[in-house]
PDB file of C-alpha atoms in Angstrom:
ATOM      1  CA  UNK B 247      20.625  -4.765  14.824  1.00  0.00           C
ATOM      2  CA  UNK B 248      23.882  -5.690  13.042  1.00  0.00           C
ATOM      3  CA  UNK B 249      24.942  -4.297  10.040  1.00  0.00           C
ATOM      4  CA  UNK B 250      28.077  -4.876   7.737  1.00  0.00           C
ATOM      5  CA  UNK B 251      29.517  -2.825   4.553  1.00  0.00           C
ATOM      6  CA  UNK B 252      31.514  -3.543   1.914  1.00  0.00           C
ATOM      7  CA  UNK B 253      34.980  -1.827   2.833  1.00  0.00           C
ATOM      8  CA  UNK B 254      35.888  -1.829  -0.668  1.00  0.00           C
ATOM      9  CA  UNK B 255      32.317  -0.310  -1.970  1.00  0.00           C
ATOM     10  CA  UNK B 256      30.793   1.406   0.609  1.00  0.00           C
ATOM     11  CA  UNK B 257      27.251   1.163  -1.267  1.00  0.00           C
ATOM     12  CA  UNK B 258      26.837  -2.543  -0.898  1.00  0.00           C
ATOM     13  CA  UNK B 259      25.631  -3.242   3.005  1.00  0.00           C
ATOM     14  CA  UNK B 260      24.064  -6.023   4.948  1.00  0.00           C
ATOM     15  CA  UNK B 261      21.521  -5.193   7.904  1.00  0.00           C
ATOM     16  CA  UNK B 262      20.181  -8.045  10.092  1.00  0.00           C
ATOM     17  CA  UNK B 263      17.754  -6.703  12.363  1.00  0.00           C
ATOM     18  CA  UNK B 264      15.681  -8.333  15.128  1.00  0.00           C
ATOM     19  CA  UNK B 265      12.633  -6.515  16.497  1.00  0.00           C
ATOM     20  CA  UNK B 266       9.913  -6.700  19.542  1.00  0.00           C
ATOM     21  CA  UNK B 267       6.699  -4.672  19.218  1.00  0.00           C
ATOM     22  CA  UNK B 268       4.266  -4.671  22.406  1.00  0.00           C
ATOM     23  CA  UNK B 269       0.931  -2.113  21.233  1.00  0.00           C
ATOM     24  CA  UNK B 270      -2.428  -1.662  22.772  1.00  0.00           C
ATOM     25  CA  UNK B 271      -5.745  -0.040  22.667  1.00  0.00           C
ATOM     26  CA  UNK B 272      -8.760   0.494  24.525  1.00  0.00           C
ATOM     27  CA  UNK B 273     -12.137   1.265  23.011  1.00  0.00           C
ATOM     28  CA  UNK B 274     -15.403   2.536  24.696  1.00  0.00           C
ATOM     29  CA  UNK B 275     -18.157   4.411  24.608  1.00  0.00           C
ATOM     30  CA  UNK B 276     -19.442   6.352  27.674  1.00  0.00           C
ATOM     31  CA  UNK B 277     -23.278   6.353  26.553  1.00  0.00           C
ATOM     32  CA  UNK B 278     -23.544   3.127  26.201  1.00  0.00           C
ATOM     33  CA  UNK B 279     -21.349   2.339  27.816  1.00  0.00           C
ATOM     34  CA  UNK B 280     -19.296  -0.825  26.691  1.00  0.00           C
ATOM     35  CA  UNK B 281     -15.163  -0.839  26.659  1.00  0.00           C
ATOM     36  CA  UNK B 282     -12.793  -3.112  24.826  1.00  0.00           C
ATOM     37  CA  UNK B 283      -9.022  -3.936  25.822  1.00  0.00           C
ATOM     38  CA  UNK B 284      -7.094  -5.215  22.967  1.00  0.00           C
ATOM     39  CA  UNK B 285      -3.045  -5.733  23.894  1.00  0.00           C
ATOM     40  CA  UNK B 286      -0.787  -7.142  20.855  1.00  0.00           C
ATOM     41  CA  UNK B 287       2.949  -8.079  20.278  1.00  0.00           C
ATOM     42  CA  UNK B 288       4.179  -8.545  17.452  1.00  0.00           C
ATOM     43  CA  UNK B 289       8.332  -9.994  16.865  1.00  0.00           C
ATOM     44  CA  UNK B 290      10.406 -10.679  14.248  1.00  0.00           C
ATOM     45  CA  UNK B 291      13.647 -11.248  12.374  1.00  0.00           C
ATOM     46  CA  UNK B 292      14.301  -8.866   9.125  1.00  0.00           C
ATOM     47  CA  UNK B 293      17.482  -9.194   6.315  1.00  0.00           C
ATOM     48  CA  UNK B 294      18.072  -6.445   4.306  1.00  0.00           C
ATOM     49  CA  UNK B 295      21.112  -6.372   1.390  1.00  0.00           C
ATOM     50  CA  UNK B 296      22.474  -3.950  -1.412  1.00  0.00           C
ATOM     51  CA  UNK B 297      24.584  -4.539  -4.255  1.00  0.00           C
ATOM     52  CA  UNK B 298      25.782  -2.240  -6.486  1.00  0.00           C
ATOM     53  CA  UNK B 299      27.121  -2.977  -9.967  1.00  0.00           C
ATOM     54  CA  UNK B 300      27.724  -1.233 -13.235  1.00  0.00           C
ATOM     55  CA  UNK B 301      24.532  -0.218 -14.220  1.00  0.00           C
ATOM     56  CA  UNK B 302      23.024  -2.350 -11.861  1.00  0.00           C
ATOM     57  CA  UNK B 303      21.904  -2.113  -8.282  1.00  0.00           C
ATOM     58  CA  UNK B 304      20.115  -5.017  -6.287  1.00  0.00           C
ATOM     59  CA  UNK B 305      18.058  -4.428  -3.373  1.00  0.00           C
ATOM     60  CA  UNK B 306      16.867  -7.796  -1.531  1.00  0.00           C
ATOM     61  CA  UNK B 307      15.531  -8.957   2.077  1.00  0.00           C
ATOM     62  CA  UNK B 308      13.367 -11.402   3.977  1.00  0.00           C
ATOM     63  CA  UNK B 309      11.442 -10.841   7.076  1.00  0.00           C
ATOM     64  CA  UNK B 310       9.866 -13.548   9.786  1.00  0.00           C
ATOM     65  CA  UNK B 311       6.781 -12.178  11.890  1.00  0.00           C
ATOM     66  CA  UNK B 312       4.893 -13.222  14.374  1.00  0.00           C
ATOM     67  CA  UNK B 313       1.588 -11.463  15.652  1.00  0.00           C
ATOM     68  CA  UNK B 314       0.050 -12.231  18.559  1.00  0.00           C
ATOM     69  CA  UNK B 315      -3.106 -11.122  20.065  1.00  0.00           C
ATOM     70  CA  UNK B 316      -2.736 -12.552  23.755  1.00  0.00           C
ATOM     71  CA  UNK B 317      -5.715 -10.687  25.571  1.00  0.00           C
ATOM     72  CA  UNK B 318      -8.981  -9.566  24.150  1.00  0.00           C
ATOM     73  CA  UNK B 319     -11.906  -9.087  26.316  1.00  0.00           C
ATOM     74  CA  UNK B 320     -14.333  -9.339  23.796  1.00  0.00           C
ATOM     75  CA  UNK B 321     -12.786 -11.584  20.952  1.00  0.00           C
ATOM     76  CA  UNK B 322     -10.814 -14.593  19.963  1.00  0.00           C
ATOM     77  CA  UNK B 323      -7.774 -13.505  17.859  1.00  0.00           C
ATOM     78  CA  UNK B 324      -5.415 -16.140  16.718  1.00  0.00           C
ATOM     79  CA  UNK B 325      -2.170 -15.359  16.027  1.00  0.00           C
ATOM     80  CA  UNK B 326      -0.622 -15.006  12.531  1.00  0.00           C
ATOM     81  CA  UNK B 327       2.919 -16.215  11.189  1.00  0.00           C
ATOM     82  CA  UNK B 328       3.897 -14.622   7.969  1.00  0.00           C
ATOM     83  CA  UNK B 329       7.719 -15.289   6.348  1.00  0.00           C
ATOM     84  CA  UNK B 330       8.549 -12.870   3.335  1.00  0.00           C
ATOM     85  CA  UNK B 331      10.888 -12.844   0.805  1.00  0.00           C
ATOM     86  CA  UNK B 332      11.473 -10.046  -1.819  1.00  0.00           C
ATOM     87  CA  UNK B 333      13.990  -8.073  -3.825  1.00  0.00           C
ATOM     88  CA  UNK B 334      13.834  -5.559  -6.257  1.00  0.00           C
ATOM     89  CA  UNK B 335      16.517  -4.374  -8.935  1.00  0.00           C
ATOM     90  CA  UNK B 336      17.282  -1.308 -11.338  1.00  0.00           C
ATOM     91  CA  UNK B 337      19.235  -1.274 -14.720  1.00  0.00           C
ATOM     92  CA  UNK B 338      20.350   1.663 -16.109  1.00  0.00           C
ATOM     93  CA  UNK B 339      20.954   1.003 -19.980  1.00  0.00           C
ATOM     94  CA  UNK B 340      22.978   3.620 -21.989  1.00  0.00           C
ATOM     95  CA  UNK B 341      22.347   7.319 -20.458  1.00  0.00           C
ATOM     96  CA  UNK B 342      18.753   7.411 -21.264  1.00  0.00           C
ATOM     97  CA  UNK B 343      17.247   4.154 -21.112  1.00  0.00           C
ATOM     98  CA  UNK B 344      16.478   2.172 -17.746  1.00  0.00           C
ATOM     99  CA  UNK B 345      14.646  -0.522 -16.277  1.00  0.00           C
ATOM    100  CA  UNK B 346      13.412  -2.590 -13.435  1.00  0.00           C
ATOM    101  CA  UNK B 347      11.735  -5.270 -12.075  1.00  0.00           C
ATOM    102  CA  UNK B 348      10.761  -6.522  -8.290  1.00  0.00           C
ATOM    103  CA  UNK B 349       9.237  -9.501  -6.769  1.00  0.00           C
ATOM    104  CA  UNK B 350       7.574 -10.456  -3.338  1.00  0.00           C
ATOM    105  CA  UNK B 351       6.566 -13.643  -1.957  1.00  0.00           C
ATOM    106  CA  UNK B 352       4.477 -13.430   1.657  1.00  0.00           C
ATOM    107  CA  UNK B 353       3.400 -17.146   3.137  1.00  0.00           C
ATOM    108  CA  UNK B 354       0.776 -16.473   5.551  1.00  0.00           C
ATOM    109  CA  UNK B 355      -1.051 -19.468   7.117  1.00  0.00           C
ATOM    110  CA  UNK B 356       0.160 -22.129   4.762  1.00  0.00           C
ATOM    111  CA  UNK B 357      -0.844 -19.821   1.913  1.00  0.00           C
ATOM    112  CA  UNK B 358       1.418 -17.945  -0.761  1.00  0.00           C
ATOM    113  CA  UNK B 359       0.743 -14.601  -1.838  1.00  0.00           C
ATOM    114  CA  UNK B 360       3.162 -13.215  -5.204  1.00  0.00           C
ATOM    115  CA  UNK B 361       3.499  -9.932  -6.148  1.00  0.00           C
ATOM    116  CA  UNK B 362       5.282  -8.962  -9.440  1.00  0.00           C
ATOM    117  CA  UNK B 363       5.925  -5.589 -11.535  1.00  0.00           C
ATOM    118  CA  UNK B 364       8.027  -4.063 -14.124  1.00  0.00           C
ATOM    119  CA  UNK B 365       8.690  -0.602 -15.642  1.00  0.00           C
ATOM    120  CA  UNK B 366      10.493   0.706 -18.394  1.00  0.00           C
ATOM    121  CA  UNK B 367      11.571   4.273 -19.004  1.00  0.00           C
ATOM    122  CA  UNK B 368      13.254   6.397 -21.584  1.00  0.00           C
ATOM    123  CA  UNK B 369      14.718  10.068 -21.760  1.00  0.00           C
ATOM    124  CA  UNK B 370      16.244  13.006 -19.749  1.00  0.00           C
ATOM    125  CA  UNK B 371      15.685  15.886 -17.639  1.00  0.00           C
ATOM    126  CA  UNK B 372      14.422  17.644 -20.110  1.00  0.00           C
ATOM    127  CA  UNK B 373      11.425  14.777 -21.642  1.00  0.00           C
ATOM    128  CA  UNK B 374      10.925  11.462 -20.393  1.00  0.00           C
ATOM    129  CA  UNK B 375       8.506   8.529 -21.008  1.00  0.00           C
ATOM    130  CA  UNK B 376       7.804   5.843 -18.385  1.00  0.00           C
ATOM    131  CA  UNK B 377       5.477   2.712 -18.390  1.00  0.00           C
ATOM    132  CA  UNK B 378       5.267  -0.419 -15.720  1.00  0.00           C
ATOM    133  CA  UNK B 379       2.823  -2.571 -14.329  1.00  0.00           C
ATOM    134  CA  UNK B 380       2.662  -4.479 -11.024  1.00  0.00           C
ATOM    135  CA  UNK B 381       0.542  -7.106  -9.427  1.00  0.00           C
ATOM    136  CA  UNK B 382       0.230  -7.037  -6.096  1.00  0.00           C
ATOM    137  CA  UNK B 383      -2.116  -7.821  -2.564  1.00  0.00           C
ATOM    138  CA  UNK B 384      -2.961  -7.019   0.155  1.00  0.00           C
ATOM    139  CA  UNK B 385      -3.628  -8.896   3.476  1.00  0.00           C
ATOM    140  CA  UNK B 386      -6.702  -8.246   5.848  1.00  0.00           C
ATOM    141  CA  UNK B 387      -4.378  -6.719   8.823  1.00  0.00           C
ATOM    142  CA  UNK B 388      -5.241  -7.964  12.596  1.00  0.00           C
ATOM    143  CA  UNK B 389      -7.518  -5.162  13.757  1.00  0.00           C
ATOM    144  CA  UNK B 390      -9.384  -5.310   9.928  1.00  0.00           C
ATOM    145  CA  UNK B 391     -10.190  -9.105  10.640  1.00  0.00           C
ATOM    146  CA  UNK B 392     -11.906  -8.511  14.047  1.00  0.00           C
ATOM    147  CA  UNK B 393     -12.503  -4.815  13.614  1.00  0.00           C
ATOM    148  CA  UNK B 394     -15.131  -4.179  16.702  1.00  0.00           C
ATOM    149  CA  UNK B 395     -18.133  -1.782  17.299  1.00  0.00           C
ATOM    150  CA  UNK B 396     -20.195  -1.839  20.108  1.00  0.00           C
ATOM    151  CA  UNK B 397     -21.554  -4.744  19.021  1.00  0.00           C
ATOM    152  CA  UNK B 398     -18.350  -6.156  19.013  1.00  0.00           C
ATOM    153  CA  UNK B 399     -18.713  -8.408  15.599  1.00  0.00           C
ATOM    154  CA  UNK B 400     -15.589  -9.200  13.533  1.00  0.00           C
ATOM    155  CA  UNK B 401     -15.102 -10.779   9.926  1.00  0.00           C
ATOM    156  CA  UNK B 402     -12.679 -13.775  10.339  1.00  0.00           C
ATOM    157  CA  UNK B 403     -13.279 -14.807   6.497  1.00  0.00           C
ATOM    158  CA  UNK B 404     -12.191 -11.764   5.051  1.00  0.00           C
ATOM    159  CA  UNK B 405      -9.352 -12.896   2.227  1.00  0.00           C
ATOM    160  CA  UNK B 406      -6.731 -10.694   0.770  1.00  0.00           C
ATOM    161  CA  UNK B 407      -7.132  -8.027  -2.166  1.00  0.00           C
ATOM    162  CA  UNK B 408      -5.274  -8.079  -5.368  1.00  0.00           C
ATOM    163  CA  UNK B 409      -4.032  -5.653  -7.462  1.00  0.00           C
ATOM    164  CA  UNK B 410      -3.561  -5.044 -10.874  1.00  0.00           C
ATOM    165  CA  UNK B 411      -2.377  -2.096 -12.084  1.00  0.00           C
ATOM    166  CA  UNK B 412      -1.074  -0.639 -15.728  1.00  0.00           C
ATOM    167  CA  UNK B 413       0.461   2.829 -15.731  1.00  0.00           C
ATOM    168  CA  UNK B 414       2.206   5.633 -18.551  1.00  0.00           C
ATOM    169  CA  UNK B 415       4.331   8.834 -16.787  1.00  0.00           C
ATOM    170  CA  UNK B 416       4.783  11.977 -19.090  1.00  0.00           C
ATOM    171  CA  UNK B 417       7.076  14.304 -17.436  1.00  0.00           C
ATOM    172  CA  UNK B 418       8.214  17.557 -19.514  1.00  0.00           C
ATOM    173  CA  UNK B 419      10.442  20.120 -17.752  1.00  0.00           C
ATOM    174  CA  UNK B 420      12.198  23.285 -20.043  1.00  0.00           C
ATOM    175  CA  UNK B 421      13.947  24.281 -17.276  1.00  0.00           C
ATOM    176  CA  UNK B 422      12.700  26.530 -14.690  1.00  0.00           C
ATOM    177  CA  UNK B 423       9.936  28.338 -16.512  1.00  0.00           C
ATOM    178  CA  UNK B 424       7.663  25.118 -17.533  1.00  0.00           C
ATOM    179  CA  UNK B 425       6.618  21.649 -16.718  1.00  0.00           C
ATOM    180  CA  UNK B 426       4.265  19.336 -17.465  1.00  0.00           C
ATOM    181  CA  UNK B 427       3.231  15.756 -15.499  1.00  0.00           C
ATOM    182  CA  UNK B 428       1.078  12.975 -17.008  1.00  0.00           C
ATOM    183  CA  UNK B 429       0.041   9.881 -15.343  1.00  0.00           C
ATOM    184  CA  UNK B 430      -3.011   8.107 -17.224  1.00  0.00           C
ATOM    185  CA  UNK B 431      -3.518   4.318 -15.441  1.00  0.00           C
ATOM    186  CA  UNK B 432      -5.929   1.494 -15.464  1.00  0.00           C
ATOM    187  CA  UNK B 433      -6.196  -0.712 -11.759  1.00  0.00           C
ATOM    188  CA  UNK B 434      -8.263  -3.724 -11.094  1.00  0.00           C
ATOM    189  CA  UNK B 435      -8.791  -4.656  -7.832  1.00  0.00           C
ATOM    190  CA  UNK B 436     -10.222  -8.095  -6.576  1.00  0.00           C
ATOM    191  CA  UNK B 437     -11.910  -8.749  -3.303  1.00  0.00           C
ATOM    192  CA  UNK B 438     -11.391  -5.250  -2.197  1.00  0.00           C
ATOM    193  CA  UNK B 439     -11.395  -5.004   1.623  1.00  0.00           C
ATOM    194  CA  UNK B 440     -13.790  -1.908   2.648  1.00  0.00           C
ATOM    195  CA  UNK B 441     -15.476  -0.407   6.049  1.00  0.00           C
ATOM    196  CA  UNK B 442     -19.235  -0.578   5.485  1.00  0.00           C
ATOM    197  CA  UNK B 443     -21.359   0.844   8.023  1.00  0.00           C
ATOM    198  CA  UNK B 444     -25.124   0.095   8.069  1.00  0.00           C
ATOM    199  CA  UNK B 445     -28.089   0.783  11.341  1.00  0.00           C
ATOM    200  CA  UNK B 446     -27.810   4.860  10.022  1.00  0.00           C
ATOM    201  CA  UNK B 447     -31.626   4.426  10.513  1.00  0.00           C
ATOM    202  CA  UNK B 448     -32.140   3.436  13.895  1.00  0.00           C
ATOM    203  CA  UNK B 449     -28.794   4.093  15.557  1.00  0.00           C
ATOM    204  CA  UNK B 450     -27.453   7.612  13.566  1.00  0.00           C
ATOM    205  CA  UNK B 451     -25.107   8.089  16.472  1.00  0.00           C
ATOM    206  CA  UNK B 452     -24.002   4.685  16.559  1.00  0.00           C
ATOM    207  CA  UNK B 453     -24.225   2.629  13.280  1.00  0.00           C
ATOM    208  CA  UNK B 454     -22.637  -0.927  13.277  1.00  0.00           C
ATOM    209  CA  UNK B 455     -18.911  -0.742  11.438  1.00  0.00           C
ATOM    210  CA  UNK B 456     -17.999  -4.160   9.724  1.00  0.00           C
ATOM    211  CA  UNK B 457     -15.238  -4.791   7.036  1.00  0.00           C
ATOM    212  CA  UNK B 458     -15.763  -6.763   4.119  1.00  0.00           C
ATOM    213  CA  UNK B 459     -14.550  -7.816   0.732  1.00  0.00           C
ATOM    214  CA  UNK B 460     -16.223  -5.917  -2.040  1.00  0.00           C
ATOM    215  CA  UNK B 461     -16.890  -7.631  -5.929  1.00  0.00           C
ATOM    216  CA  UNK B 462     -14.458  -6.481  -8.657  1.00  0.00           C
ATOM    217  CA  UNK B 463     -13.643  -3.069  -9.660  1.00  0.00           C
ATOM    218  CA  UNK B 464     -12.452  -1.296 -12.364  1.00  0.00           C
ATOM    219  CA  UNK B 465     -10.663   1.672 -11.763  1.00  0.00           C
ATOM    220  CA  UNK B 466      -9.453   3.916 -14.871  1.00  0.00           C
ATOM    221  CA  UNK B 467      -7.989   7.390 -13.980  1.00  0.00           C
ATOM    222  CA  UNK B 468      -5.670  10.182 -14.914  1.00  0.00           C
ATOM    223  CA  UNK B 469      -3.468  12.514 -13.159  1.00  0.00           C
ATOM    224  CA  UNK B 470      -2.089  15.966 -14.259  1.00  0.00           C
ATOM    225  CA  UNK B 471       0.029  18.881 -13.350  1.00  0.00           C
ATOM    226  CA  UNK B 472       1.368  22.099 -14.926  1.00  0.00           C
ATOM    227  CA  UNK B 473       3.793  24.622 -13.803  1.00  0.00           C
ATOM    228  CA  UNK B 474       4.149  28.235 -15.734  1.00  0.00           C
ATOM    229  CA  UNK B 475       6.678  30.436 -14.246  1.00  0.00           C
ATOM    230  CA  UNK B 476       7.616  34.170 -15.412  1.00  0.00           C
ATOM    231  CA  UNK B 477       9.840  36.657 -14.026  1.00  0.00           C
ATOM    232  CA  UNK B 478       8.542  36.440 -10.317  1.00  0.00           C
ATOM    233  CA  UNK B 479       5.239  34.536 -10.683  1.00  0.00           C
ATOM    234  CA  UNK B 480       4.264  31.203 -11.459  1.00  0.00           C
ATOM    235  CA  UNK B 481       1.003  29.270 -12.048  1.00  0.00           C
ATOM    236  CA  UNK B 482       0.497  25.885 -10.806  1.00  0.00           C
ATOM    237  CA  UNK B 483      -2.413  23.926 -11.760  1.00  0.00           C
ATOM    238  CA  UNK B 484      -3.752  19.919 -11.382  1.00  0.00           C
ATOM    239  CA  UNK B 485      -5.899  17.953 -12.408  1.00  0.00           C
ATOM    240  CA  UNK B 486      -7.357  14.469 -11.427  1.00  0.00           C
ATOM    241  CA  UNK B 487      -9.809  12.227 -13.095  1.00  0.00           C
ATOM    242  CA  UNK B 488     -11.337   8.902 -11.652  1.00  0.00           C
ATOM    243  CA  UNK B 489     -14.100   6.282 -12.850  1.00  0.00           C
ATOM    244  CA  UNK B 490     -14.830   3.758 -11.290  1.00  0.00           C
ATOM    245  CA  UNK B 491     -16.975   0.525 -12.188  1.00  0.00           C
ATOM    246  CA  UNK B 492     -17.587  -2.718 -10.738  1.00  0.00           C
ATOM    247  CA  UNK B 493     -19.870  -5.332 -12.091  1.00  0.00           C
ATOM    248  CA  UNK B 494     -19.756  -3.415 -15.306  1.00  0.00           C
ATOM    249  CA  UNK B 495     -21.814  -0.697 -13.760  1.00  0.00           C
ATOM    250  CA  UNK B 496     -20.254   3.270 -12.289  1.00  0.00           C
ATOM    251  CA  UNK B 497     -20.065   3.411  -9.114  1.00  0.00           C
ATOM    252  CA  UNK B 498     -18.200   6.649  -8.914  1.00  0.00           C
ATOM    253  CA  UNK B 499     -17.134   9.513 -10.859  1.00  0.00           C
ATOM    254  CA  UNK B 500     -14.662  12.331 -10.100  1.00  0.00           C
ATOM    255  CA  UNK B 501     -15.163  14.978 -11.020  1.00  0.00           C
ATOM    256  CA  UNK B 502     -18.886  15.246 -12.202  1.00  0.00           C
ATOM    257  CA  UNK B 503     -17.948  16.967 -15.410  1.00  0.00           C
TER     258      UNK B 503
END
């Protein structure tokens, strides 16, 4: 690693950092019995910077990877090249008002994957208001591709989820005696990557594990919290909501009531 700071400002720093990752597992199953030996690398060159202005402060980086799957015993792995680029930066307008924005770019196998967001917030300590929205994926990882049961089946055609979401933030504190947290959002996620396990009825010990992409869904949801203090005591209390749809029908609900 080599890193480098401003001598004038010590907040603005440069970090170059290569890396070497060697990982693997083993998976088996005495009653059956079949065993899988996975081993992995993975290597890389990452770039991290800050700079810090008045009202301003820039974080940015890029990041070359490599993965390699060089011995498998039950499956063909290829390897995977991915070169990233993002940065991410925060204004701070007046005492009260602020704002920011980031940006990602991965290219993974000759493909380009963006990812975007924004949020803008008003107030103070006391009451504040905040509202952003991002879109955003996320890759099929190694083991997810050619996840393995004991039937040792992968899913090289899984393709990456997006993600869309739209969020408000409430937060009201009078000091220490009471606060209050609001977060209602709406997310939309596309080609969802999921386990799904089926054979429950003739192998209950055993089923088959796969991972696939799931249709559209439609997730709308709220999150709460409240804090009462007096004297000594204090009450907390939360609350979450979630409801889910996808092809325009629920799918899940919580909670019930």
């Amino acid at each position: 690693a080599y890193s480098q700071y401003d001598p004038v400002d010590s907040m603005d720093s440069f970090t170059a950092t290569a890396f070497y990752d060697y990982y693997s597992f083993e998976f088996g199953d005495v009653s059956i019995p079949l065993y899988l030996t996975n081993l992995s690398r993975r290597y890389g060159l990452d770039l991290r910077g800050t700079e810090d202005v008045v009202g301003t402060k820039l974080n940015y980086g890029a990041e070359a990877v490599r993965d390699e799957n060089y011995f498998n015993s039950d499956a063909t792995i290829p390897s995977r090249n991915r070169l990233s680029l993002y940065g991410d930066e925060e204004f701070s307008l007046l005492h009260f008002v602020r704002a920011g924005v980031f940006g990602r770019g991965d290219l993974v196998g000759g493909k380009f994957y963006p990812a975007l967001g924004a949020s803008f917030g008003i107030g103070n300590q006391t009451l504040s208001l905040e509202a952003g929205a991002s879109y955003s994926y996320h890759l099929p990882s190694m083991s997810q591709l050619y996840f393995v049961t004991q039937n040792f089946t992968g899913n090289p055609n899984l393709v990456a989820e997006s993600d869309r979401i739209v969020q408000v933030k409430v937060n009201l504190n009078l000091g220490d005696s009471f606060s209050l947290f609001v977060k209602p959002y709406v997310r939309m996620m596309d080609n969802p990557i999921y386990y799904e396990a089926s054979g429950y009825e003739t192998q209950p010990e055993y089923p088959t594990i796969s991972v696939v992409n799931l249709n559209t869904r439609e997730i709308y949801g709220v999150d709460a919290s409240l804090r009462v203090s007096f004297w000594k005591f204090a009450a907390d209390g939360n609350f979450n909501y979630t409801y889910e749809k996808a092809n325009g029908s629920e799918v899940y609900v919580l909670p019930k009531y």
